[in-house]
GROMACS .gro file of C-alpha atoms in nm:
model
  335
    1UNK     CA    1  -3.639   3.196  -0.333
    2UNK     CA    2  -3.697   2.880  -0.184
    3UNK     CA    3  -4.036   2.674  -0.306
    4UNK     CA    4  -4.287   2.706  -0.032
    5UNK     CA    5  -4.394   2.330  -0.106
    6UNK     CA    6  -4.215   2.073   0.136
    7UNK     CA    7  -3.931   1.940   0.018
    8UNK     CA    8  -3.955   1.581   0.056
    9UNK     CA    9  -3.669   1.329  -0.053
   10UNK     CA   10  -3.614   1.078   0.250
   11UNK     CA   11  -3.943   0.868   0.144
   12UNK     CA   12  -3.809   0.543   0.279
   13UNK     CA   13  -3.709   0.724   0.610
   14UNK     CA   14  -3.970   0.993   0.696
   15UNK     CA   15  -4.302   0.886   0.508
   16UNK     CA   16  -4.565   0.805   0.782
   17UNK     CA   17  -4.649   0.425   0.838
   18UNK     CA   18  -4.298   0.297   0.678
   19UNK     CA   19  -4.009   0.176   0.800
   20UNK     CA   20  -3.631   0.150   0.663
   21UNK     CA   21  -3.671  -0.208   0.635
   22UNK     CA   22  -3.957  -0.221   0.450
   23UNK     CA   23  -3.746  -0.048   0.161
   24UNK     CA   24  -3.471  -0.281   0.179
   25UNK     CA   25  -3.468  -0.626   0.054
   26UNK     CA   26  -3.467  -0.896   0.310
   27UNK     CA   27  -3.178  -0.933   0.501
   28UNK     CA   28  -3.096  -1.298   0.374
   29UNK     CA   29  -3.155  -1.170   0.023
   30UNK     CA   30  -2.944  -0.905   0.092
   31UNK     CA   31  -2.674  -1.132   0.219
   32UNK     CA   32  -2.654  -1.433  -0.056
   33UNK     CA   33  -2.674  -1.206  -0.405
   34UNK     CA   34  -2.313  -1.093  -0.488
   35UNK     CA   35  -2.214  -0.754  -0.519
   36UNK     CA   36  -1.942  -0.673  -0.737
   37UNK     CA   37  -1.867  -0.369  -0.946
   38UNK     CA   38  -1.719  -0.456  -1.333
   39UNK     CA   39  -1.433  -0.141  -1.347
   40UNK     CA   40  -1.143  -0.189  -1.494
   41UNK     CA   41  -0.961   0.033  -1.259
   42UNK     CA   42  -1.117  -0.082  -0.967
   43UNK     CA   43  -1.024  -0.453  -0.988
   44UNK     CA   44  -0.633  -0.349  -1.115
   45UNK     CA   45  -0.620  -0.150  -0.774
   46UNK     CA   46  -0.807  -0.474  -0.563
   47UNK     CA   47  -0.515  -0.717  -0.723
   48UNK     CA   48  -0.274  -0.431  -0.651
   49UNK     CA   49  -0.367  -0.421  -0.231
   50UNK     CA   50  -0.400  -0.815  -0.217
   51UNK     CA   51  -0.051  -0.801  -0.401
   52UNK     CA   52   0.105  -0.555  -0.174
   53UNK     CA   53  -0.027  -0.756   0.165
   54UNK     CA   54   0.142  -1.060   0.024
   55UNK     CA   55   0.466  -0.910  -0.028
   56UNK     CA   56   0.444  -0.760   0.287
   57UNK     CA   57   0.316  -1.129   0.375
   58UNK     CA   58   0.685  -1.251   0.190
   59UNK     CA   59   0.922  -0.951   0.376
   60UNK     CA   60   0.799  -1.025   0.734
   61UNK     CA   61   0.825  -1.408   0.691
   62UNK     CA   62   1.071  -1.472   0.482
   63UNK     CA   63   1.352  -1.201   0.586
   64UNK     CA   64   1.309  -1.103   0.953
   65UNK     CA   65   1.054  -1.432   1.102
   66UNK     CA   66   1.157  -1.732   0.996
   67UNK     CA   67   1.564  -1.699   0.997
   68UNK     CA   68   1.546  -1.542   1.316
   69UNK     CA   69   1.720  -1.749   1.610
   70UNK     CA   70   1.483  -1.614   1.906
   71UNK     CA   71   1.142  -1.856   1.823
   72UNK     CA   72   0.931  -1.679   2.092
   73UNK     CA   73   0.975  -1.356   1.910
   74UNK     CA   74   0.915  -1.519   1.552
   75UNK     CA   75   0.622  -1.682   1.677
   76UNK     CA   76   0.456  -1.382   1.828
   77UNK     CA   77   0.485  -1.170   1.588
   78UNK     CA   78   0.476  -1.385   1.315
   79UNK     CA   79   0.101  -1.445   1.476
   80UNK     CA   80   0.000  -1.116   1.516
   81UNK     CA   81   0.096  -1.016   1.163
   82UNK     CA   82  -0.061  -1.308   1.019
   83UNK     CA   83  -0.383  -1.231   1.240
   84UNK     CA   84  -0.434  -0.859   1.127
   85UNK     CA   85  -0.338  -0.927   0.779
   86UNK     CA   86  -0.618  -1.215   0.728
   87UNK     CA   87  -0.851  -0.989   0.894
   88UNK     CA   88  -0.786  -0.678   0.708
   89UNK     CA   89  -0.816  -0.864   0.354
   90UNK     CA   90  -1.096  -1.008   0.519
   91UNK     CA   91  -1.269  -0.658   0.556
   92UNK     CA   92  -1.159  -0.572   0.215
   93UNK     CA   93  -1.349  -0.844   0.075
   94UNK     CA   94  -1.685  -0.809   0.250
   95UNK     CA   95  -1.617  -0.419   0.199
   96UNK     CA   96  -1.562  -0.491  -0.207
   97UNK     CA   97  -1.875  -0.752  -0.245
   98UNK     CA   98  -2.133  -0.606  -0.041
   99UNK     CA   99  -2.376  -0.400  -0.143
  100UNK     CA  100  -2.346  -0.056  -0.010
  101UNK     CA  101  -2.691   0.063  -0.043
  102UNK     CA  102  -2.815   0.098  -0.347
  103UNK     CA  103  -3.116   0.195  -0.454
  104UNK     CA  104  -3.326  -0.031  -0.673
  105UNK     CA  105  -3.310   0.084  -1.031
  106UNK     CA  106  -3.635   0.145  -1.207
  107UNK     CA  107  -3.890   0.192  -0.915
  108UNK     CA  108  -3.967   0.534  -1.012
  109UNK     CA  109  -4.308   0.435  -1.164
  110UNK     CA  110  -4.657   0.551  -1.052
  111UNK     CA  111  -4.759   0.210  -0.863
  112UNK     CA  112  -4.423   0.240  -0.648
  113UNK     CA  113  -4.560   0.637  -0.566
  114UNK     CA  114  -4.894   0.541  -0.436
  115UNK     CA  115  -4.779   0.242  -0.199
  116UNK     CA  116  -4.552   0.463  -0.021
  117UNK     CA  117  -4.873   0.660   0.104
  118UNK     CA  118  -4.705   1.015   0.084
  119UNK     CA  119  -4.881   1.294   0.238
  120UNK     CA  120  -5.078   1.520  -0.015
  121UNK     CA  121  -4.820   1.848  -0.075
  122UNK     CA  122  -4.471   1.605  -0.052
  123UNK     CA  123  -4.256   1.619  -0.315
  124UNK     CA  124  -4.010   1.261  -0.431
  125UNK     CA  125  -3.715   1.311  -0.681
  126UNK     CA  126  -3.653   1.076  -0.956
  127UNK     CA  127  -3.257   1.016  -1.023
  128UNK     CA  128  -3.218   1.013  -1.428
  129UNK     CA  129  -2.974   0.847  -1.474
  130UNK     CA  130  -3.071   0.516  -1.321
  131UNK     CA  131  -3.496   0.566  -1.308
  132UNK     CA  132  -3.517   0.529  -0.919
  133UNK     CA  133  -3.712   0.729  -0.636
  134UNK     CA  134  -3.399   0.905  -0.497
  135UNK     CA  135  -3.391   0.924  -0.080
  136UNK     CA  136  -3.241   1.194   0.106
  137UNK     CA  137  -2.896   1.135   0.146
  138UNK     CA  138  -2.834   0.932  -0.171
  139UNK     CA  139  -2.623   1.018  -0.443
  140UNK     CA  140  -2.538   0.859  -0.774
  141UNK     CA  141  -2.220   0.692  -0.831
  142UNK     CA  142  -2.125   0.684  -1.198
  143UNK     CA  143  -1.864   0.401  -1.147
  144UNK     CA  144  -2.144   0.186  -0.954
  145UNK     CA  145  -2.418   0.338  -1.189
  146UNK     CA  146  -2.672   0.340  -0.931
  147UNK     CA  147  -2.777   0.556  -0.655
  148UNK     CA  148  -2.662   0.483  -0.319
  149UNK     CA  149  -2.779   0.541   0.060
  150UNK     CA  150  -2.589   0.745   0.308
  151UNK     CA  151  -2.305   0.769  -0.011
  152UNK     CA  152  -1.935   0.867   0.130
  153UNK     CA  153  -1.723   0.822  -0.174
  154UNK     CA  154  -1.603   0.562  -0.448
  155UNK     CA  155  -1.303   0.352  -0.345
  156UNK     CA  156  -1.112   0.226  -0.612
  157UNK     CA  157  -0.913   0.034  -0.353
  158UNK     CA  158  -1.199  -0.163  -0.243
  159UNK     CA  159  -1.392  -0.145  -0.604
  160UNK     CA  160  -1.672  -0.036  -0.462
  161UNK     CA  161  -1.860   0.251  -0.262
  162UNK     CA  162  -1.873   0.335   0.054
  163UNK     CA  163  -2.239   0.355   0.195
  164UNK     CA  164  -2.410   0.302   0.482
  165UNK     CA  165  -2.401  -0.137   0.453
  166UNK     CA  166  -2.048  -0.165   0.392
  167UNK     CA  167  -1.921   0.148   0.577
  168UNK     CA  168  -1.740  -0.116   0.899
  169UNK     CA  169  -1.611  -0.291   0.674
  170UNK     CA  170  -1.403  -0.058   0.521
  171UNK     CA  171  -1.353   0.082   0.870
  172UNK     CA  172  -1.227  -0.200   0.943
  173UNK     CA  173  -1.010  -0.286   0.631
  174UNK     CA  174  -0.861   0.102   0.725
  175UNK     CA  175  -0.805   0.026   1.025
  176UNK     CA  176  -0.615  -0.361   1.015
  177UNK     CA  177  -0.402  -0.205   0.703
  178UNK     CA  178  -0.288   0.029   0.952
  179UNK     CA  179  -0.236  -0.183   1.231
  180UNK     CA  180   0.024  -0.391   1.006
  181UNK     CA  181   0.185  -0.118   0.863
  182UNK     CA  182   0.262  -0.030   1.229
  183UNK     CA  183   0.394  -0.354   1.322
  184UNK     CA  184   0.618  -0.373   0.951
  185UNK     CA  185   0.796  -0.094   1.074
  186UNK     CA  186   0.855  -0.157   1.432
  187UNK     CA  187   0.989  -0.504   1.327
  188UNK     CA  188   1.188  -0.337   1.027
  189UNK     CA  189   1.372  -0.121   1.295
  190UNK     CA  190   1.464  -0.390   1.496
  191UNK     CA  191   1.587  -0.619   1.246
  192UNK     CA  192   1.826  -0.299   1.153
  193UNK     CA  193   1.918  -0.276   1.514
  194UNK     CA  194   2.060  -0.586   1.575
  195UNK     CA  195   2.110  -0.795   1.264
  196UNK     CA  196   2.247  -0.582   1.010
  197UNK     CA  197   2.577  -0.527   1.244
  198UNK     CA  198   2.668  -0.876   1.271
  199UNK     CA  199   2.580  -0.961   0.909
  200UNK     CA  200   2.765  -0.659   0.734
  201UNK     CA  201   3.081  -0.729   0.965
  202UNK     CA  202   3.113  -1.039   0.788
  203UNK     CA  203   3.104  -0.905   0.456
  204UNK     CA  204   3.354  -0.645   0.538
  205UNK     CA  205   3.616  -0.946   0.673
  206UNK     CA  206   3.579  -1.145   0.277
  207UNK     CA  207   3.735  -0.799   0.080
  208UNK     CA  208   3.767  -0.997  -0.263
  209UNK     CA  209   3.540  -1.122  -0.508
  210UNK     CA  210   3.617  -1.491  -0.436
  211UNK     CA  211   3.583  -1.474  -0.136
  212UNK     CA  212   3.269  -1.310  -0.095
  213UNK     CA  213   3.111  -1.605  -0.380
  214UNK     CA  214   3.284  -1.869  -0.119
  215UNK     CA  215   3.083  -1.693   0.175
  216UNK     CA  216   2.761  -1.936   0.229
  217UNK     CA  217   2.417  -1.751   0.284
  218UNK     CA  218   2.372  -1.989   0.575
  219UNK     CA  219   2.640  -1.760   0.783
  220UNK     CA  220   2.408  -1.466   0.822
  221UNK     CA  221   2.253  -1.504   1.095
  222UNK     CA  222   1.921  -1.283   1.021
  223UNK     CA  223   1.811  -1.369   0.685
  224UNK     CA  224   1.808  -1.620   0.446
  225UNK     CA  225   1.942  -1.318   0.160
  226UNK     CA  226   2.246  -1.191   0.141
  227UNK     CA  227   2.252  -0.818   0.305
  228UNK     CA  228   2.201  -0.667   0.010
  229UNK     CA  229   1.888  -0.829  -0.122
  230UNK     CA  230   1.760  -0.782   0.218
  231UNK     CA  231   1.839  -0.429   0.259
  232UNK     CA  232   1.653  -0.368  -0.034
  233UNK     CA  233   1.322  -0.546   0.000
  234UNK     CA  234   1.284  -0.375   0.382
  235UNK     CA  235   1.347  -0.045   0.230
  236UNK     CA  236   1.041  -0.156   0.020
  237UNK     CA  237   0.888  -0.276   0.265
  238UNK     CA  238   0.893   0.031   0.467
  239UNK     CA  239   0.840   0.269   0.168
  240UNK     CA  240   0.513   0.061   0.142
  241UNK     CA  241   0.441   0.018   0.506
  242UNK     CA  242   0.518   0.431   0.563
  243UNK     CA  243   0.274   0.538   0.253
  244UNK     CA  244   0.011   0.321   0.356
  245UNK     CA  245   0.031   0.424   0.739
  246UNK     CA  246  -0.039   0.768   0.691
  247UNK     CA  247  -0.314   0.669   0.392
  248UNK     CA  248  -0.502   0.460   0.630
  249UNK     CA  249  -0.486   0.607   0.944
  250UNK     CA  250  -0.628   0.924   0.765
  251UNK     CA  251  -0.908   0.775   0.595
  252UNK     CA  252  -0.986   0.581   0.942
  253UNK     CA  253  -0.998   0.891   1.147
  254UNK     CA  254  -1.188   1.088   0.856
  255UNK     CA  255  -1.473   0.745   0.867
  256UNK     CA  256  -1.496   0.764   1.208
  257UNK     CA  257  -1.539   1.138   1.202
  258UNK     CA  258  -1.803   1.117   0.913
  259UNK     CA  259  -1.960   0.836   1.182
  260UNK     CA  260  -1.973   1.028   1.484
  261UNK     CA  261  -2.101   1.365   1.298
  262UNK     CA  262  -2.385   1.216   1.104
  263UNK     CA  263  -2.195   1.327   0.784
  264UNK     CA  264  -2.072   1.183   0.486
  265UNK     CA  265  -1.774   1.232   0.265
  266UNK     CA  266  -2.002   1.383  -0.043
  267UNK     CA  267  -2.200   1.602   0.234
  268UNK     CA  268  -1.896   1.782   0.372
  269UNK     CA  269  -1.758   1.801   0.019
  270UNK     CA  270  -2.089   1.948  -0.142
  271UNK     CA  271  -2.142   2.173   0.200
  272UNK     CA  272  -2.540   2.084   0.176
  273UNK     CA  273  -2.751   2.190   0.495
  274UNK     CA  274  -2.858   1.904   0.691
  275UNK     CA  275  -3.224   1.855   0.651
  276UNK     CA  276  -3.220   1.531   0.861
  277UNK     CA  277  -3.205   1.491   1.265
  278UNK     CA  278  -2.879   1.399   1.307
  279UNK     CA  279  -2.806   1.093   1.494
  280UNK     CA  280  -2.605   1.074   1.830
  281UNK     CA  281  -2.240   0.994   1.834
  282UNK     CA  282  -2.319   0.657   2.004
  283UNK     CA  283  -2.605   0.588   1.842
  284UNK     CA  284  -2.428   0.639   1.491
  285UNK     CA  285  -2.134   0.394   1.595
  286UNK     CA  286  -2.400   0.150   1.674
  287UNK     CA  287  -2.560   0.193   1.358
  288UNK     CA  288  -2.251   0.199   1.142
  289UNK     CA  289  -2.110  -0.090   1.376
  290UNK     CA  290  -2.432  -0.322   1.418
  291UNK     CA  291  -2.504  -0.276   1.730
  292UNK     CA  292  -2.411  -0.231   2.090
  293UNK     CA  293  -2.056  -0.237   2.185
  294UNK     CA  294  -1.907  -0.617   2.115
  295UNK     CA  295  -1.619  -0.802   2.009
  296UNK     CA  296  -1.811  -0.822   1.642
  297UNK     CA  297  -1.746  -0.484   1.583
  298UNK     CA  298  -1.419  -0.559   1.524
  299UNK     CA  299  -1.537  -0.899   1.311
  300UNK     CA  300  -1.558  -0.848   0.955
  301UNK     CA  301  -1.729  -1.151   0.954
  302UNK     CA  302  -2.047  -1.035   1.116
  303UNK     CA  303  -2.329  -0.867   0.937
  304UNK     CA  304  -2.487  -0.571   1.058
  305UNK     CA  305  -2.808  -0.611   1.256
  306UNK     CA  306  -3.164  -0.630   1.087
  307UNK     CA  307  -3.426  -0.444   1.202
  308UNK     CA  308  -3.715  -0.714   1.213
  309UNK     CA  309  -4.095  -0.528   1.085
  310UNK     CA  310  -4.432  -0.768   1.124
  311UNK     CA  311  -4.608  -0.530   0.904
  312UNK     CA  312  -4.669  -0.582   0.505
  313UNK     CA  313  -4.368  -0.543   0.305
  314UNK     CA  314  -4.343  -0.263  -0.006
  315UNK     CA  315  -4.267  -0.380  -0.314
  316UNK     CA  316  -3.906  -0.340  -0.385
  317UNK     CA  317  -3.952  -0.369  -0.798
  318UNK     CA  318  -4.333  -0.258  -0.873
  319UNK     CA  319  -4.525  -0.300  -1.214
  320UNK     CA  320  -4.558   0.030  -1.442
  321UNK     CA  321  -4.400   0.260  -1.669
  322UNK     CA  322  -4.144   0.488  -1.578
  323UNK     CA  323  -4.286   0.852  -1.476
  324UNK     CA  324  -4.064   1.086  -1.700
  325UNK     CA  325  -4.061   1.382  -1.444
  326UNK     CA  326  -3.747   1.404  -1.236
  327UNK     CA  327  -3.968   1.590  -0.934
  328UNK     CA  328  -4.285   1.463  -0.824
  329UNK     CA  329  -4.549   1.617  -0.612
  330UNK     CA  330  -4.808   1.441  -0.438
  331UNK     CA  331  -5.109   1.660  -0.565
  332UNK     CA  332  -5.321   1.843  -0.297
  333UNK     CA  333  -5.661   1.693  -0.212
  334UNK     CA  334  -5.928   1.918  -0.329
  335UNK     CA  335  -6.141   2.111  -0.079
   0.00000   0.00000   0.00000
């Protein structure tokens, strides 16, 4: 039986008189303190992407770029891949070290209650684990130990959550990961198609040992390795470039999804009736993308927008003790 008294957990977003921003610290505070999240297995998976862009970095260059005899080609490609992979560890960096929302710890106290004005009958909830006034739509991340806005999921990948201020850029990082992967195995292919011929038909003309030593690694024509060694770091290289292909293009169509629907990773997971308007397809992209429809959505260098609010701040971290009840209802006036 549901409790007649109105649920109310969105404070920052549906009390009367206050605005999202007034919740949030300002947007140059927000910008200059660090985020980063101390898990062990977190940062061992960050080293292990950076680690496996740079060898990808190393195959492309080093095997099928640079030895290559066509420079036009070499210097394309060798610019687009350079482009998307600076860009997508880029997005994984603003993704890993910005704060996705969290909720300030602590703020559950009576002093924080009263300045939100509630109406009389509302009821807040108080997350245990980390003391703060929980909104709708937040959950709490054990890895991040706080409670975060608009939470998707954890990403060990990027060391951090996914929430509604660093949502793009792992969109983005998604998205530019994929984009290489892509262009790995298109070039793979083609250096298969018409390198591999020429180079393996000279191996096949030196039968003996001596002289296959006396053959000089400046005869191949497509790589500064001998066949061998090159066969075997593509076939890496595509093993790596195949897994994360499908990887990213799934969790890139499964963001944009949650984008478009108004519905987050946890919230499909968890099946929970929405209790919030939902927000247009285009408006959400806007949202999730800062802004209207630009070349900076595809930036991960620009922040999302700030809404701007001339009227007097909240407190972000009030003064008081702790209220020990995890549900709180704004007591009825008397008659």
């Amino acid at each position: 039986m549901r409790n007649p008294v109105p649920r109310f957990r969105d404070v920052e977003r549906q009390a009367g008189g206050l605005q999202p921003a007034q919740c949030l610290p300002p947007c140059h505070e927000r910008q200059n303190n660090m985020w980063f999240i101390r898990d062990a297995c977190g940062i061992v998976c960050a080293i292990i992407t950076w680690f496996l862009v740079f060898f990808a970095e190393f195959a492309v260059l080093f095997i099928m770029l640079i030895p290559s005899k066509n420079l036009a080609y070499s210097l394309v490609n060798g610019t687009l891949f350079n482009s998307l992979a600076f860009l997508a560890l880029a997005s994984h960096f603003r993704a890993m070290c910005t704060d996705p929302g969290a909720v300030p710890k602590g703020n559950a106290t009576k002093e924080y209650i009263e300045s939100l004005q509630l109406k009389p009958g509302q009821v807040v909830y108080k997350c245990p684990k980390c003391c703060s006034i929980k909104p709708d739509r937040a959950h709490h991340c054990s890895v991040c130990k706080r409670c975060i806005r608009k939470m998707d999921h954890h990403c060990p990948w990027v060391n951090n959550c996914v929430g509604e201020n660093n949502q793009k850029y792992f969109v983005l990082f998604t998205m530019y990961i994929c984009l290489i992967s892509l262009h790995a195995l298109v070039m793979v292919v083609f250096h298969f198609l018409y390198c591999f011929e020429d180079d393996w038909t000279k191996i096949e003309t030196h039968q003996t040992r001596q002289h296959f030593s006396s053959l000089q690694l400046s005869n191949f024509e497509c790589s500064s390795f001998s066949p061998p060694a090159t066969v075997i770091i593509l076939i890496l290289l595509c093993f790596e470039a195949l897994l994360f292909l499908i990887f990213t293009s799934v969790m890139f169509g499964t963001q944009i999804h949650s984008i478009c629907t108004d519905e987050t990773g946890i919230e499909k997971l968890k099946r929970e009736d929405p209790t919030w308007e939902k927000t247009p397809l285009w408006e959400g992209m806007k949202s999730a993308f800062g802004g209207p429809l630009s070349v900076s959505w595809l930036s991960p260098f620009s922040d999302l927008s700030c809404r701007k609010d001339d009227s007097a701040p909240v407190p972000v971290f009030p003064q008081g003790e702790i209220i020990e009840e995890d549900v709180i209802e704004i007591p009825l006036e008397p008659n």
